[in-house]
PDB file of C-alpha atoms in Angstrom:
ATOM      1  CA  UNK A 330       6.918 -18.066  -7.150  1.00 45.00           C
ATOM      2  CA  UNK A 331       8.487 -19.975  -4.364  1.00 47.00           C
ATOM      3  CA  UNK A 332       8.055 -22.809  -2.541  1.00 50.00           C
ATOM      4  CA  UNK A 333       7.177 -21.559   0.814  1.00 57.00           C
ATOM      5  CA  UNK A 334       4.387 -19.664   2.266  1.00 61.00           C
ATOM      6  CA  UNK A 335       3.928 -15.895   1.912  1.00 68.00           C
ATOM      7  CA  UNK A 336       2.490 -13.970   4.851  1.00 77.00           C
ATOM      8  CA  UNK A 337       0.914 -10.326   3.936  1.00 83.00           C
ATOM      9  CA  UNK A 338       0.408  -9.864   7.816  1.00 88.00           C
ATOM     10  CA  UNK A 339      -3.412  -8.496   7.610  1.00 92.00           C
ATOM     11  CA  UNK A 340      -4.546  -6.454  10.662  1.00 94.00           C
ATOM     12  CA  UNK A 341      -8.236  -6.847  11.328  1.00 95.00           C
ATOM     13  CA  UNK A 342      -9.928  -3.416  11.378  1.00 95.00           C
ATOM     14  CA  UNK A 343      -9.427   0.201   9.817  1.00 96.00           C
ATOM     15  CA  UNK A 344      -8.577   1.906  12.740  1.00 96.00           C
ATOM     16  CA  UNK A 345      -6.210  -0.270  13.960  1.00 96.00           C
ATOM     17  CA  UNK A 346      -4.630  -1.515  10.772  1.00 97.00           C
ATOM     18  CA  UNK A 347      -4.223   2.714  10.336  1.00 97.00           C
ATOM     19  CA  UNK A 348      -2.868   3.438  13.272  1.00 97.00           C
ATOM     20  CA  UNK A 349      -0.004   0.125  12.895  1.00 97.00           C
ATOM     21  CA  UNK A 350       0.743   2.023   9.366  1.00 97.00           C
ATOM     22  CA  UNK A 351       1.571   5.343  10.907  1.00 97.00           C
ATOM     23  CA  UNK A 352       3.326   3.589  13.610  1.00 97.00           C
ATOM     24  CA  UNK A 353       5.680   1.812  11.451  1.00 96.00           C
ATOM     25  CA  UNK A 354       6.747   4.977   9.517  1.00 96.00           C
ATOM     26  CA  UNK A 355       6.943   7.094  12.595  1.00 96.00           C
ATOM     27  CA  UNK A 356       9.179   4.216  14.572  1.00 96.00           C
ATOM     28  CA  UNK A 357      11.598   3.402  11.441  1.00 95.00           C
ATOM     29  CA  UNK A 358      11.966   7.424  11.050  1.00 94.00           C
ATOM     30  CA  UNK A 359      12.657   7.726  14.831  1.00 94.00           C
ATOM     31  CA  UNK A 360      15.099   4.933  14.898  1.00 93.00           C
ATOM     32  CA  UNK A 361      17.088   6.460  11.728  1.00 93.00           C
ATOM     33  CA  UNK A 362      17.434  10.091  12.916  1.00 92.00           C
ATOM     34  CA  UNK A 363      18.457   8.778  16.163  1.00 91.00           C
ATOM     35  CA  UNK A 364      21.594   6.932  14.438  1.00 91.00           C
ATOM     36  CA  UNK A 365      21.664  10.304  12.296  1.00 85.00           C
ATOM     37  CA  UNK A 366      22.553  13.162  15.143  1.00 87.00           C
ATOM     38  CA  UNK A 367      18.596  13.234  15.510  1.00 89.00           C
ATOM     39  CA  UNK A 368      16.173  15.314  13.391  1.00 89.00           C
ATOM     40  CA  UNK A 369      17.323  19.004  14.676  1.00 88.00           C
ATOM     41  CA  UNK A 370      20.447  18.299  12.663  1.00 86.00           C
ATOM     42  CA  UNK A 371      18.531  17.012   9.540  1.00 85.00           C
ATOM     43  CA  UNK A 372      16.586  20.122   9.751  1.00 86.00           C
ATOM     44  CA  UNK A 373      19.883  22.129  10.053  1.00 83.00           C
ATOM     45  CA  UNK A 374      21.201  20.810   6.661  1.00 78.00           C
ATOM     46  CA  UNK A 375      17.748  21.270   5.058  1.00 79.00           C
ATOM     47  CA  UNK A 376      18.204  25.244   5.723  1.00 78.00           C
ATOM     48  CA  UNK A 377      21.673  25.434   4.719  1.00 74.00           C
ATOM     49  CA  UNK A 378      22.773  27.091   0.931  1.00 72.00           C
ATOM     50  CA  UNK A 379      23.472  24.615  -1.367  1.00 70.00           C
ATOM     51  CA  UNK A 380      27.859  24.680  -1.768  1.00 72.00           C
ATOM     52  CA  UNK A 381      29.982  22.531  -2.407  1.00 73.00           C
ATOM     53  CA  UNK A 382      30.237  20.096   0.788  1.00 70.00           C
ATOM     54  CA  UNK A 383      26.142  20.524   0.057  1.00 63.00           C
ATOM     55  CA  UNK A 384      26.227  20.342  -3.171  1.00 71.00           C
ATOM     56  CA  UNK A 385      23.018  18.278  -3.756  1.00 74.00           C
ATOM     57  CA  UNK A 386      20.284  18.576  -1.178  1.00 74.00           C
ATOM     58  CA  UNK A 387      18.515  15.105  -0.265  1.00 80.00           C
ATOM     59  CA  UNK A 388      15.052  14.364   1.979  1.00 85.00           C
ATOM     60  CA  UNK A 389      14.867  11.301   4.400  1.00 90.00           C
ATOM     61  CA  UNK A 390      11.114  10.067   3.273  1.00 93.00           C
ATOM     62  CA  UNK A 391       9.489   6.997   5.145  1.00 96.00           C
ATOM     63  CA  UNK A 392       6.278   5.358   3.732  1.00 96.00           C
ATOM     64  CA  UNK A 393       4.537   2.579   5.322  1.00 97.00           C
ATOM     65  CA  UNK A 394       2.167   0.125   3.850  1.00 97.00           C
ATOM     66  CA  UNK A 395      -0.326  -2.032   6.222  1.00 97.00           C
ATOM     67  CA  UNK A 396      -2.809  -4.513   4.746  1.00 96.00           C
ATOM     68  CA  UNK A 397      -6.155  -4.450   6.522  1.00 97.00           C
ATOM     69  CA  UNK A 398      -8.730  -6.798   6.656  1.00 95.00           C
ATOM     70  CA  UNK A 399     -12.626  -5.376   6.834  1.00 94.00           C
ATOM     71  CA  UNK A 400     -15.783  -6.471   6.863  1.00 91.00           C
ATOM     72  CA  UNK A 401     -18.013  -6.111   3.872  1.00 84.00           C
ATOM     73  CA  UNK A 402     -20.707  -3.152   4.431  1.00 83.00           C
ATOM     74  CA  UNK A 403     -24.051  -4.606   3.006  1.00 80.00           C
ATOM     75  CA  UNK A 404     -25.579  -1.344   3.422  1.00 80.00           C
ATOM     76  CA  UNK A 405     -23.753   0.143   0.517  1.00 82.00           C
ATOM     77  CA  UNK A 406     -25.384   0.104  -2.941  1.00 80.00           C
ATOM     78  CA  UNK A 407     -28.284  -1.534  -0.996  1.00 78.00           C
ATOM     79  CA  UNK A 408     -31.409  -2.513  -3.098  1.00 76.00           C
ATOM     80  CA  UNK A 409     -35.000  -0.879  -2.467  1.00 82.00           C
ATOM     81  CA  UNK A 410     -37.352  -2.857  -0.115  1.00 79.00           C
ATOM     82  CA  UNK A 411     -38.962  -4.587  -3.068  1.00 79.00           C
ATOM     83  CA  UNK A 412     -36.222  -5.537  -4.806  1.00 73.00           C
ATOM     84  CA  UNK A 413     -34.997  -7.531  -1.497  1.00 67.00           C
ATOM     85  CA  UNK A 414     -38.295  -8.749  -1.114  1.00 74.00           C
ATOM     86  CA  UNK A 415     -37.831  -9.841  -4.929  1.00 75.00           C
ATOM     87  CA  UNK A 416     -34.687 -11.490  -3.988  1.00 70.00           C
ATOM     88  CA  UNK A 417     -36.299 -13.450  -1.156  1.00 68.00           C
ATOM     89  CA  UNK A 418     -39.063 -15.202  -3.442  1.00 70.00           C
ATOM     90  CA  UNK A 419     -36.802 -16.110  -6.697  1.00 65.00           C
ATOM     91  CA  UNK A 420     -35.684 -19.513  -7.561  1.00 61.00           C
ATOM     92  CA  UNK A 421     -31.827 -18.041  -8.433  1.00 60.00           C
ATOM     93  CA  UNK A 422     -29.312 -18.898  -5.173  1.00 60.00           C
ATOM     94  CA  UNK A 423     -28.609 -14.932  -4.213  1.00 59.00           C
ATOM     95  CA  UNK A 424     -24.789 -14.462  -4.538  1.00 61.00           C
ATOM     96  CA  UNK A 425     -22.753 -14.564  -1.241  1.00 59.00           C
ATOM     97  CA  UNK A 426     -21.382 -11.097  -0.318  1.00 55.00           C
ATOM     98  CA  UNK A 427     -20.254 -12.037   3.298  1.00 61.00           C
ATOM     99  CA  UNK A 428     -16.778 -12.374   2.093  1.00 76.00           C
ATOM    100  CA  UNK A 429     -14.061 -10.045   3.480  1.00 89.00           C
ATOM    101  CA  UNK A 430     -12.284  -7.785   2.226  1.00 94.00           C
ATOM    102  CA  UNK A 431      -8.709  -6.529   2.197  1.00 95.00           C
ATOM    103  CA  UNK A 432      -7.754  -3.033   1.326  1.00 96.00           C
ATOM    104  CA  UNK A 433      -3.777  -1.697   1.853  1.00 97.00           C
ATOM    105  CA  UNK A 434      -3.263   1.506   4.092  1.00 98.00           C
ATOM    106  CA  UNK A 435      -0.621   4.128   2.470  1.00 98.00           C
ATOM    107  CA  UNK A 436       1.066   6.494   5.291  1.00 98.00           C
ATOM    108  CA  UNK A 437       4.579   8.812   3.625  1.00 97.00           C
ATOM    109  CA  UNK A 438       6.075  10.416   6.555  1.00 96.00           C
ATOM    110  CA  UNK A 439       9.168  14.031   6.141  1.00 95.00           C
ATOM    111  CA  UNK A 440       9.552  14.501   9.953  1.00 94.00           C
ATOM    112  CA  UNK A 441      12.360  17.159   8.534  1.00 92.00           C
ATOM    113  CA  UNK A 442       9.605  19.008   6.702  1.00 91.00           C
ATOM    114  CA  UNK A 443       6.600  18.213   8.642  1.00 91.00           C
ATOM    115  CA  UNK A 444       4.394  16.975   5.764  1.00 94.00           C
ATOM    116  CA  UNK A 445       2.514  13.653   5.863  1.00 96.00           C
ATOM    117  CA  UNK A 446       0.123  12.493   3.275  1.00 97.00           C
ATOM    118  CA  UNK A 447      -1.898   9.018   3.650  1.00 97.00           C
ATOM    119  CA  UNK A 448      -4.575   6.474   1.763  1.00 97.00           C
ATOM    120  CA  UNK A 449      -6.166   3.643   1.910  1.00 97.00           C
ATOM    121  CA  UNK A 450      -6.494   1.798  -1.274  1.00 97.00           C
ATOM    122  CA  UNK A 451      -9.150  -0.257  -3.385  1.00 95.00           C
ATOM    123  CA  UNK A 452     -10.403  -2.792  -1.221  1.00 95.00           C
ATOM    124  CA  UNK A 453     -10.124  -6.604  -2.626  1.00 94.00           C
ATOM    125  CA  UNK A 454     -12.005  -9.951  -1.687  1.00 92.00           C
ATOM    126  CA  UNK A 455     -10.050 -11.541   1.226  1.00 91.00           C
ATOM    127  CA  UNK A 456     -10.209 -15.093  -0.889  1.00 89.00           C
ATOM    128  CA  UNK A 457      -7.591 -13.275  -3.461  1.00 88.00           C
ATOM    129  CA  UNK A 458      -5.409 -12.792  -0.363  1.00 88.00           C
ATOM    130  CA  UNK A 459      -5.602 -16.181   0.427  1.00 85.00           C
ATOM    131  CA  UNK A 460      -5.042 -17.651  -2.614  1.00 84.00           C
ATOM    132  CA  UNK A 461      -1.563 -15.515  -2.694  1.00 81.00           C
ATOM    133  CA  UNK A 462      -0.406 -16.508   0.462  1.00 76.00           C
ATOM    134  CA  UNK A 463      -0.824 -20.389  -0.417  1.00 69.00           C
ATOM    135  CA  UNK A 464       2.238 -21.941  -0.901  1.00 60.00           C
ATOM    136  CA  UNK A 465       3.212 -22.341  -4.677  1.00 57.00           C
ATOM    137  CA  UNK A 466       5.711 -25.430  -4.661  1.00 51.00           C
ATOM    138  CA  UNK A 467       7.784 -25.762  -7.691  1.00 45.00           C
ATOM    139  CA  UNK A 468       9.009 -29.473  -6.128  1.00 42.00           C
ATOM    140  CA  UNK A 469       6.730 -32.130  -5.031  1.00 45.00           C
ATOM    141  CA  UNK A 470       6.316 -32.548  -1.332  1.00 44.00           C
ATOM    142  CA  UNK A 471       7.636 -35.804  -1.022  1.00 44.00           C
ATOM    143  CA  UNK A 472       6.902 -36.078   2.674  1.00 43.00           C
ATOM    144  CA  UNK A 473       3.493 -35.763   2.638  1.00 49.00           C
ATOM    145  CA  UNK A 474       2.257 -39.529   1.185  1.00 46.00           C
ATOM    146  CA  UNK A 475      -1.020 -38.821   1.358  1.00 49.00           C
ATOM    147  CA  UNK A 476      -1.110 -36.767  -1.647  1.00 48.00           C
ATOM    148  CA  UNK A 477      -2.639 -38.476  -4.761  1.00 51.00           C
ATOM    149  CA  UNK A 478      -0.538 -35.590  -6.623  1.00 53.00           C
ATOM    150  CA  UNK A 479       2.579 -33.916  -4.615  1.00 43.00           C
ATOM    151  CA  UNK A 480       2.581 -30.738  -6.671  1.00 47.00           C
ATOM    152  CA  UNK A 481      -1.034 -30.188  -5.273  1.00 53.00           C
ATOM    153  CA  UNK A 482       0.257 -29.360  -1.999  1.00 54.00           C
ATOM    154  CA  UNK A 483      -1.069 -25.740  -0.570  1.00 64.00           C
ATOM    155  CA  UNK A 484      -3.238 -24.930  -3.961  1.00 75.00           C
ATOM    156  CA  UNK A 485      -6.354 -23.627  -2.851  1.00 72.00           C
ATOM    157  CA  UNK A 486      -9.459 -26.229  -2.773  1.00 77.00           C
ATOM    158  CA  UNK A 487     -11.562 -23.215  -4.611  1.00 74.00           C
ATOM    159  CA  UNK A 488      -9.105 -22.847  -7.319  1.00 79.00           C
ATOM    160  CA  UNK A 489      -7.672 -26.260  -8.123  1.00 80.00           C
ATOM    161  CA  UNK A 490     -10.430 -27.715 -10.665  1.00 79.00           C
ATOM    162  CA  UNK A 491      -9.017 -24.163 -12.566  1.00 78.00           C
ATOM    163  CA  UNK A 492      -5.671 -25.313 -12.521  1.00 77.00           C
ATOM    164  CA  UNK A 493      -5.919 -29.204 -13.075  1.00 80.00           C
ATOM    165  CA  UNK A 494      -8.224 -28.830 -16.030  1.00 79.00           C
ATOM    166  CA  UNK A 495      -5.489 -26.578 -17.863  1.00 80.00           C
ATOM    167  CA  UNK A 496      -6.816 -23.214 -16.920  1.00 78.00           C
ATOM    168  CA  UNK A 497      -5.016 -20.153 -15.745  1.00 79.00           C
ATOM    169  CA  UNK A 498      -4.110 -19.749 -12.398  1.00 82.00           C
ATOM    170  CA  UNK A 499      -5.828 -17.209 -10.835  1.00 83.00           C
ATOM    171  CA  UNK A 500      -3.206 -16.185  -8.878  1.00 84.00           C
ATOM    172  CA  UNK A 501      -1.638 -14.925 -12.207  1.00 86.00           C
ATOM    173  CA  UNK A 502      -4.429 -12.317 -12.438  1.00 89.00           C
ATOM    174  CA  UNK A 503      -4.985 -11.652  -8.419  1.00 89.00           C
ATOM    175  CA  UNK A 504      -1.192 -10.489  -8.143  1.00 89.00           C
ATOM    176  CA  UNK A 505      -1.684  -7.947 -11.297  1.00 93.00           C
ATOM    177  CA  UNK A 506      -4.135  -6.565  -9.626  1.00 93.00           C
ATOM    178  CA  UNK A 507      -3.312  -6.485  -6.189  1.00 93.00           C
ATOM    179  CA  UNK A 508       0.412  -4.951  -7.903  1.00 94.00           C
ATOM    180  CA  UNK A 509      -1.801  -2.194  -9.800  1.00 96.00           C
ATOM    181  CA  UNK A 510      -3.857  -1.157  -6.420  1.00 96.00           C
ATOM    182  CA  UNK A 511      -0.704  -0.551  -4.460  1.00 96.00           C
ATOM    183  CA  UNK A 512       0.605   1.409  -7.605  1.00 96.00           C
ATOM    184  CA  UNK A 513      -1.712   3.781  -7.644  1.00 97.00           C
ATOM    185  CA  UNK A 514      -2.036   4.558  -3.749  1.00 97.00           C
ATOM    186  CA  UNK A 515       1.253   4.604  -3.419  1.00 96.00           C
ATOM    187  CA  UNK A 516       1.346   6.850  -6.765  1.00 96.00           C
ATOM    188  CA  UNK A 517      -1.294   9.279  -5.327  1.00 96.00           C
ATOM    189  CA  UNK A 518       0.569   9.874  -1.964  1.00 96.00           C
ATOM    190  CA  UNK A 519       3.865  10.256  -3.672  1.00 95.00           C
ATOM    191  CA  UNK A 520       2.718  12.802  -6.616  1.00 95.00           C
ATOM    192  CA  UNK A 521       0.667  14.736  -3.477  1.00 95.00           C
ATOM    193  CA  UNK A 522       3.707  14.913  -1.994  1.00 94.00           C
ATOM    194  CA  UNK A 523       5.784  16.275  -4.418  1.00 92.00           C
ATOM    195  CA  UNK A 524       3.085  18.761  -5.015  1.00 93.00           C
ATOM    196  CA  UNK A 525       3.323  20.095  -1.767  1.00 92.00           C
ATOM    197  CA  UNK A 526       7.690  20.135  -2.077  1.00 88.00           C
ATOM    198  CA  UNK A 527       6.450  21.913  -5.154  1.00 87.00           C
ATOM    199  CA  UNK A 528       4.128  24.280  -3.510  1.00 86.00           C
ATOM    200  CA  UNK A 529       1.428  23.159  -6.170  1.00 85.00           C
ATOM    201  CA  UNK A 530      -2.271  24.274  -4.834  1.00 73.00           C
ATOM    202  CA  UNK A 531      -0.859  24.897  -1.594  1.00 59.00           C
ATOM    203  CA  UNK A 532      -0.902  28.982  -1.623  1.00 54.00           C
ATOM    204  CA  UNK A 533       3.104  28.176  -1.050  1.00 50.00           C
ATOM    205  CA  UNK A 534       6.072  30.267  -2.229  1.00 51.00           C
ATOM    206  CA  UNK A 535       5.659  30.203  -6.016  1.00 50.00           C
ATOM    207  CA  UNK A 536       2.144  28.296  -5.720  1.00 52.00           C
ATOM    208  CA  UNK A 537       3.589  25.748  -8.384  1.00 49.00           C
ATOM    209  CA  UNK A 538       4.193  27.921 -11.484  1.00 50.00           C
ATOM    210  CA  UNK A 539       8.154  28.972 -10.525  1.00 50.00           C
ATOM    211  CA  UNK A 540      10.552  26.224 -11.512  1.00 55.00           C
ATOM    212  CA  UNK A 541      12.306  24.608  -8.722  1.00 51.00           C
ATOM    213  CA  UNK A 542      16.211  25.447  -9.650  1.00 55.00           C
ATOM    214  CA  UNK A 543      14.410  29.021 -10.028  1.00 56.00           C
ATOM    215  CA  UNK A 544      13.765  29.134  -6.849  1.00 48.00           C
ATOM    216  CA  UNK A 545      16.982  27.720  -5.171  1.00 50.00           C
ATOM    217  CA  UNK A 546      18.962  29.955  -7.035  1.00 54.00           C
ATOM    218  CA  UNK A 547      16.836  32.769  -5.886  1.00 50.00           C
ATOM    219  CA  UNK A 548      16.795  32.158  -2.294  1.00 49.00           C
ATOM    220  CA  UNK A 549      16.987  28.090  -1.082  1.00 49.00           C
ATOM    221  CA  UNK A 550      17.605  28.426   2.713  1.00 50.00           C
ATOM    222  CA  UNK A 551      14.030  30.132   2.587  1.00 47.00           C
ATOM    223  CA  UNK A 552      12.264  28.305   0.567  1.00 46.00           C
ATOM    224  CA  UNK A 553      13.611  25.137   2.252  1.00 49.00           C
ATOM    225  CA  UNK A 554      12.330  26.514   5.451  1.00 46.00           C
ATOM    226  CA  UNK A 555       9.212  26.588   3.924  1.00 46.00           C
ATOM    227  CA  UNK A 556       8.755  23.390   2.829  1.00 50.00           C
ATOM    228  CA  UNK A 557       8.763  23.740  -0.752  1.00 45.00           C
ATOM    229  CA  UNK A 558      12.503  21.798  -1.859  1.00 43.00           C
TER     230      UNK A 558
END
């Protein structure tokens, strides 16, 4: 925690928040190669035999993550007609599901090898979002007076009864979660990836069942050229 605010920079819409993703990775790769004698170079060293001023061969990867704010689709998992209808006559308040959401975009980028994979993860409720960026002060704000308590300062309205009557903070469980949905998309892209280094269900050299120091000491120039290692 710290005692500032944290900004996850949300880009409202999928097709733009997508396109700023694959922007950043292809920019920041740019802008490295170009310090780097540029990527014809890069791919020069990928192709060379491995000896011993190459004695370990490396890959310049660039991944990009963009969170993206959407609206929520009330035409998914829609009810029938009558069950609507239903909804319309009961006495129970109908739960509000105009919240929005936030989801991350996932975008790995190997200009050397040409191979780009890309996701979009689980979407979350936009309030989570908030409640993270809220500042979490660990001093009281002593320069705002017209707090009855200065440790109160940027808690969420929605969450503070939780906190004040001894609960957990939310925020606790929010940032597991959030932590876990950026694991996994960021785990998928990386292991399909690898796969495709690996030649795994690609109908590659090897097709995934030759080990991969088998196959630089049969041949790596080639196989590098192919994208495999």
């Amino acid at each position: 925690q710290t005692d500032s605010t944290r900004e996850l920079g949300l880009v409202k819409g999928m097709i733009e928040g997508t396109k700023l993703c694959r922007a950043g990775a292809e920019s920041y790769a740019n802008e490295y190669f170009a310090s780097h004698g540029g990527i014809e170079q890069a791919k020069t060293r990928a192709t060379e035999d491995l000896s011993e001023s190459n004695p370990v061969r490396t890959s310049d990867i660039f991944l990009s993550v963009q969170a993206i704010s959407t609206d929520g689709d009330k035409a998914l998992f829609a009810g029938s007609a009558s069950a609507v209808k239903e909804k319309e006559t009961s006495a129970v308040k109908e739960q509000d599901d105009t919240d929005e959401l936030v989801c991350f975009a996932v975008y790995v980028l190997d200009p050397v090898h040409e191979i780009e994979f890309s996701t979009v993860s689980q979407s979350v409720p936009s309030k989570w979002v908030r409640w993270l960026d809220a500042a979490s002060p660990l001093t009281p704000r002593s320069s705002d007076e017209s707090q009855v308590n200065p440790f109160d300062a940027g808690i969420p309205e929605d969450i503070k009864d939780i906190i004040e009557s001894g609960g957990v903070d939310p925020r606790e469980w929010v940032a597991e979660w959030i932590e876990e949905t950026l694991c996994l998309s960021v785990g998928v892209v990386a292991q399909r990836y690898v796969a495709r280094r690996m030649g795994v269900g690609e109908g590659g050299l090897g097709r995934g069942k030759k080990r991969v120091d088998e196959l630089v000491g049969a041949n790596a120039g080639e196989v590098a050229r192919a994208g495999i290692i």
